[in-house]
PDB file of C-alpha atoms in Angstrom:
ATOM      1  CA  UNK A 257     -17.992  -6.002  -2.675  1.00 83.00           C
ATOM      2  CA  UNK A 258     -19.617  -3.335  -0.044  1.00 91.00           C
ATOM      3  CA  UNK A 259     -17.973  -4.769   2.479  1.00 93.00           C
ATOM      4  CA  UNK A 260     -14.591  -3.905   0.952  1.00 94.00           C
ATOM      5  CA  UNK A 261     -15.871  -0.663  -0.598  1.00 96.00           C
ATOM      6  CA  UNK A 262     -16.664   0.483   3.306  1.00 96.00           C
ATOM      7  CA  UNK A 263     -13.458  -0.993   4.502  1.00 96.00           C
ATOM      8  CA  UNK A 264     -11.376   0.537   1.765  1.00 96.00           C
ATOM      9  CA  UNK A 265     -13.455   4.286   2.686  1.00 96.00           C
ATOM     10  CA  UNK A 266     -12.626   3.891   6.052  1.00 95.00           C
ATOM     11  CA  UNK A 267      -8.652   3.371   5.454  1.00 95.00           C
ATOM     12  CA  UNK A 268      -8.469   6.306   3.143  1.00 95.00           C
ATOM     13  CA  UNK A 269     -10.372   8.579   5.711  1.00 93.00           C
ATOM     14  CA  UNK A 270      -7.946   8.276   8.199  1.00 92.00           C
ATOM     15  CA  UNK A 271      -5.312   9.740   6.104  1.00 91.00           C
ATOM     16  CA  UNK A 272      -7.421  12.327   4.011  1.00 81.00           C
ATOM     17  CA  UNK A 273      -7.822  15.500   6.648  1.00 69.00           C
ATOM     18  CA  UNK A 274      -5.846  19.230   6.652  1.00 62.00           C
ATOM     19  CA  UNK A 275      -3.513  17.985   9.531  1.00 61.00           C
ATOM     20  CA  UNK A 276      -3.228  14.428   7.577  1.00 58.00           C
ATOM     21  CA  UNK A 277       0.440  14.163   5.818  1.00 79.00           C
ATOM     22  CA  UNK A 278       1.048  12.404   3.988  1.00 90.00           C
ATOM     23  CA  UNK A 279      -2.158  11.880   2.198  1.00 92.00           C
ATOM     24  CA  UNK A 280      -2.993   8.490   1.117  1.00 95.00           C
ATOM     25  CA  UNK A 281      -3.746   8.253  -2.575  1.00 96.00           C
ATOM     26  CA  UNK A 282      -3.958   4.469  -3.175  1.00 97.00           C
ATOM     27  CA  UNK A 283      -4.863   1.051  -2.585  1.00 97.00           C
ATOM     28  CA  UNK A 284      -3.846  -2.074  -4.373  1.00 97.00           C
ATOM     29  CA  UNK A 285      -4.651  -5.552  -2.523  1.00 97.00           C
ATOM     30  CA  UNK A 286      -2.782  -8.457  -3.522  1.00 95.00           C
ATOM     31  CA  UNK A 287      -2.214 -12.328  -2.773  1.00 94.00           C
ATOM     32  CA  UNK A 288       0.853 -14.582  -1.723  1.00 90.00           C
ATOM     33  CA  UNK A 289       1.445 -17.786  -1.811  1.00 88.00           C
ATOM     34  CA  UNK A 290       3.204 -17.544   1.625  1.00 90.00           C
ATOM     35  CA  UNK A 291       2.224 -16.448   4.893  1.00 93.00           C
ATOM     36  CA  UNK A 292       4.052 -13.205   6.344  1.00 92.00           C
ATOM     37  CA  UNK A 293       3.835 -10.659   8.237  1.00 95.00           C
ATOM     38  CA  UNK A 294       6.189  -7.798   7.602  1.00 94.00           C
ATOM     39  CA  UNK A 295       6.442  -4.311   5.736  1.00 94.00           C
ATOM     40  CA  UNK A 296       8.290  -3.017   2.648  1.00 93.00           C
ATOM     41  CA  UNK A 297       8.707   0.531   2.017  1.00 92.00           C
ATOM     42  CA  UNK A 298       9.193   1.717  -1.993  1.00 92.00           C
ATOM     43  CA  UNK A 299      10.483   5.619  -2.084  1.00 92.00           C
ATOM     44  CA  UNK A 300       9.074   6.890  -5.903  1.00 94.00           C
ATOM     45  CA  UNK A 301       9.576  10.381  -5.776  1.00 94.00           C
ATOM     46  CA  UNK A 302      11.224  12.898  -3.532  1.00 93.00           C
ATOM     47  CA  UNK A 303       7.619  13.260  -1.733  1.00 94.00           C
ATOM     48  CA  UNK A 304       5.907   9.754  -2.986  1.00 95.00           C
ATOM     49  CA  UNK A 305       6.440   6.348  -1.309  1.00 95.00           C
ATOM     50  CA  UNK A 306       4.515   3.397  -1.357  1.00 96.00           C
ATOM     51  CA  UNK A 307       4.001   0.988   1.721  1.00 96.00           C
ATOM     52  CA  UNK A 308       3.758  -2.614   1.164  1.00 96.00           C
ATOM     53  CA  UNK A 309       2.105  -4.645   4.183  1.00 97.00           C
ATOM     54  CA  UNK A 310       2.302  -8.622   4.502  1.00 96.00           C
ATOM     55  CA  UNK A 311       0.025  -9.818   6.462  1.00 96.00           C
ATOM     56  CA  UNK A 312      -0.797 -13.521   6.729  1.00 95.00           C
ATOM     57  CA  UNK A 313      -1.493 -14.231   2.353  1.00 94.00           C
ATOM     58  CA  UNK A 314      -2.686 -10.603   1.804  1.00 96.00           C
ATOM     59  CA  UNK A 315      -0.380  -8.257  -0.022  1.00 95.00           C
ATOM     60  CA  UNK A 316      -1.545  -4.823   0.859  1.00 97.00           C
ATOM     61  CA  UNK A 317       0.193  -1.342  -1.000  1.00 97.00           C
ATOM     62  CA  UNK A 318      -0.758   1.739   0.487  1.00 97.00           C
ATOM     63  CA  UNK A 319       0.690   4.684  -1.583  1.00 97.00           C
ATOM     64  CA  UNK A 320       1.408   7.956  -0.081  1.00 95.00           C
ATOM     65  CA  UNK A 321       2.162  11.231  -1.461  1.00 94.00           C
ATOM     66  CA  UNK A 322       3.248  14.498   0.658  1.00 91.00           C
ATOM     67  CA  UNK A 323       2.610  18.101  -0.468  1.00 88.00           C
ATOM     68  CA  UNK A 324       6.563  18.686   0.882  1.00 88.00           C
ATOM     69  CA  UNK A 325       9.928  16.418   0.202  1.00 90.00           C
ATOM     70  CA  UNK A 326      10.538  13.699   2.590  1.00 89.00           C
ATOM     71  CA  UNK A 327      13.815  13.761   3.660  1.00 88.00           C
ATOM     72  CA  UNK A 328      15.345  10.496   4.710  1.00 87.00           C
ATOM     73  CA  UNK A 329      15.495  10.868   8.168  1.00 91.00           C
ATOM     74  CA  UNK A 330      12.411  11.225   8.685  1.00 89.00           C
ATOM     75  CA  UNK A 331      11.573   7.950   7.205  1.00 89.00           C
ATOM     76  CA  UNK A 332      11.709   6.016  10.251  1.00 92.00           C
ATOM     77  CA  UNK A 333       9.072   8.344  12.417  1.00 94.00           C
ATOM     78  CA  UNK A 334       7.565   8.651   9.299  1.00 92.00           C
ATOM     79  CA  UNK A 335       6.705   4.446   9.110  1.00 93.00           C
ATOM     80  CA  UNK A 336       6.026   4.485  12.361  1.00 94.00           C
ATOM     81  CA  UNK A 337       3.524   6.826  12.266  1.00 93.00           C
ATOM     82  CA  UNK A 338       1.835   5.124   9.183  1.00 94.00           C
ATOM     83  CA  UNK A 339       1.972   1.844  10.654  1.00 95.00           C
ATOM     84  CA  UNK A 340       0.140   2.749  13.890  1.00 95.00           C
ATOM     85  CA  UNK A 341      -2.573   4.322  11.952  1.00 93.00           C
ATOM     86  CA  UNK A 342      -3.060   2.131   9.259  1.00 95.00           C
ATOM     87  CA  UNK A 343      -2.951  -1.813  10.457  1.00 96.00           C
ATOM     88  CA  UNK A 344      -6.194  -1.543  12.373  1.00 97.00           C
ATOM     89  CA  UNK A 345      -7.840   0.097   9.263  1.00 96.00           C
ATOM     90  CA  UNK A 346      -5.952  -2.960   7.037  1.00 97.00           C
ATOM     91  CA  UNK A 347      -6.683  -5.740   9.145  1.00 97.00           C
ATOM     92  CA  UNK A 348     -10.082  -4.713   8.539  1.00 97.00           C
ATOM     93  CA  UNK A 349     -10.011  -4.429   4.946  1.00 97.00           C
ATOM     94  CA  UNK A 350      -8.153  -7.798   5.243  1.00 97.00           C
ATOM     95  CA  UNK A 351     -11.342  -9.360   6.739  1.00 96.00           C
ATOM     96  CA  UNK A 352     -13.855  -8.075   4.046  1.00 96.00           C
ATOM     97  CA  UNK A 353     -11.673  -9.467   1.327  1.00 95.00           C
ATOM     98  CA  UNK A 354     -11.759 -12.973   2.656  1.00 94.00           C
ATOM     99  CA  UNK A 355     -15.146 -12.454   3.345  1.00 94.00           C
ATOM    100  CA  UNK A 356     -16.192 -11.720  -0.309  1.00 93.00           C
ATOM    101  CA  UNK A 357     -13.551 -14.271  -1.184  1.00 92.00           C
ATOM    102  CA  UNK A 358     -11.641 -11.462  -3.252  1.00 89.00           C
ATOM    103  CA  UNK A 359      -8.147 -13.239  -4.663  1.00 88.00           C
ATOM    104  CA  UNK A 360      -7.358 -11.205  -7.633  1.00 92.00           C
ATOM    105  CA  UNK A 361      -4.643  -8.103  -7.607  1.00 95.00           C
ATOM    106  CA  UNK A 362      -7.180  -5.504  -7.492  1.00 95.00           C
ATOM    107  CA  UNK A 363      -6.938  -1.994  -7.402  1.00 96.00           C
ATOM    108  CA  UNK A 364      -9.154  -0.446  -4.798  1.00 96.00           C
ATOM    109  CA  UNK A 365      -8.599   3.320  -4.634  1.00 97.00           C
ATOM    110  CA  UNK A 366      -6.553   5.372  -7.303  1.00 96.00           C
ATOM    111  CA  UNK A 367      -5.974   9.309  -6.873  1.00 95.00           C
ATOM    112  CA  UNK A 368      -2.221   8.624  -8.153  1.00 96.00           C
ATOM    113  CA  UNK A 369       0.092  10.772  -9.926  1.00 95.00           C
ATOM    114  CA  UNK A 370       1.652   9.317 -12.925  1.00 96.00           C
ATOM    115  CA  UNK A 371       4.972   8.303 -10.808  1.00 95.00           C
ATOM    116  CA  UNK A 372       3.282   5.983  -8.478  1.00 96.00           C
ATOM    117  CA  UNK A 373       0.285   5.354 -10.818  1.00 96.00           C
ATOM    118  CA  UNK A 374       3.353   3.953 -13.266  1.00 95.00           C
ATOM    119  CA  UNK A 375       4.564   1.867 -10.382  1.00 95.00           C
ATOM    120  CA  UNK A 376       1.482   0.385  -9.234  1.00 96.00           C
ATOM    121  CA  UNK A 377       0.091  -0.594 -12.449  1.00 95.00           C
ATOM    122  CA  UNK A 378       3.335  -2.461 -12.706  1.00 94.00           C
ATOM    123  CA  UNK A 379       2.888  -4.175  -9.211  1.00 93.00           C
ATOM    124  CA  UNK A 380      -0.567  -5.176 -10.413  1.00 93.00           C
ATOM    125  CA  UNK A 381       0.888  -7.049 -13.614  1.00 92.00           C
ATOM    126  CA  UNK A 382       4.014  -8.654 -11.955  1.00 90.00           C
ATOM    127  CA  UNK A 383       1.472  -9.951  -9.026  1.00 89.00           C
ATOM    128  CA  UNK A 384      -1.139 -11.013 -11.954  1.00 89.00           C
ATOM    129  CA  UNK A 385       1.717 -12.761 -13.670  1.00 89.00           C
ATOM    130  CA  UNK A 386       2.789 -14.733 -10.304  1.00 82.00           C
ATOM    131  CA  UNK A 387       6.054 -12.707 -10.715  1.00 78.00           C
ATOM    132  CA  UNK A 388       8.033 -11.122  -7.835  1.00 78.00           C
ATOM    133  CA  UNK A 389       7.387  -7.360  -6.724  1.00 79.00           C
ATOM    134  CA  UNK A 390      10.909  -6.915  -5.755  1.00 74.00           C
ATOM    135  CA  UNK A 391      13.781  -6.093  -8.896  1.00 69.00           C
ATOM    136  CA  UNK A 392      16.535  -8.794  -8.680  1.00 57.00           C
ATOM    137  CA  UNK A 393      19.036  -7.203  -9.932  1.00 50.00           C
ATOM    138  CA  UNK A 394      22.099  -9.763  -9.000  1.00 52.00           C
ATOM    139  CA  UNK A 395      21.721 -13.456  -8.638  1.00 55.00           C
ATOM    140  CA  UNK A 396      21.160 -13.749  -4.569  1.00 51.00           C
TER     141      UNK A 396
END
């Protein structure tokens, strides 16, 4: 677990400086049964969002939370900017969980409000019951 522990320090240090916004206030690592490699983004609150990356069977939710509202349109800067800084730092963290063999829904860093704490706790049980993290809400 050391390996993760460093990997996991070493993602939230890059967002956890004065001139770092948002600030990065949790980690929860994840398993699929499929192979992807995309990004989801889940807004909370007006100033709390959570990041989901897919890359190849790891699940990985970065939640953010910004001293100021987020206003939609910056959103798409806003990704951007997250994305360049953190995939390096996740790809790493990637490596050290299939190096300790790690496959349970684990929560690796938590410094959540109760908003996103709320939601992540429920991301941990629908991914512990093999249950999807998206809401269906109409038959697709």
């Amino acid at each position: 677990m050391e390996r993760v522990q460093k990997a996991t320090v070493d993602l939230v240090s890059l967002f956890s400086g004065e001139n770092s916004e948002p600030h990065l206030v949790g980690i929860l690592v994840a398993r699929s049964n499929r192979r992807s490699y995309n990004f989801s983004l889940f807004d909370i609150t007006e100033n709390e969002l959570v990041l989901q990356l897919h890359i190849g069977n790891a699940l990985v939710y970065l939640a953010f939370e910004s001293p100021e509202e987020i206003d939609e349109d910056e959103y798409p800067e806003l990704v951007e900017e997250l994305l360049r800084r953190a995939v390096p730092a996740v790809k790493e963290l990637i490596k050290a969980l299939d190096a300790e063999n790690l496959e349970e829904p684990v929560i690796l860093y938590d410094e959540m409000s109760p908003d996103v704490k709320e939601f992540v706790y429920d991301l941990l049980m629908r991914h512990r019951r093999g249950a999807s993290p998206y809401d269906q809400t109409e038959p697709a």
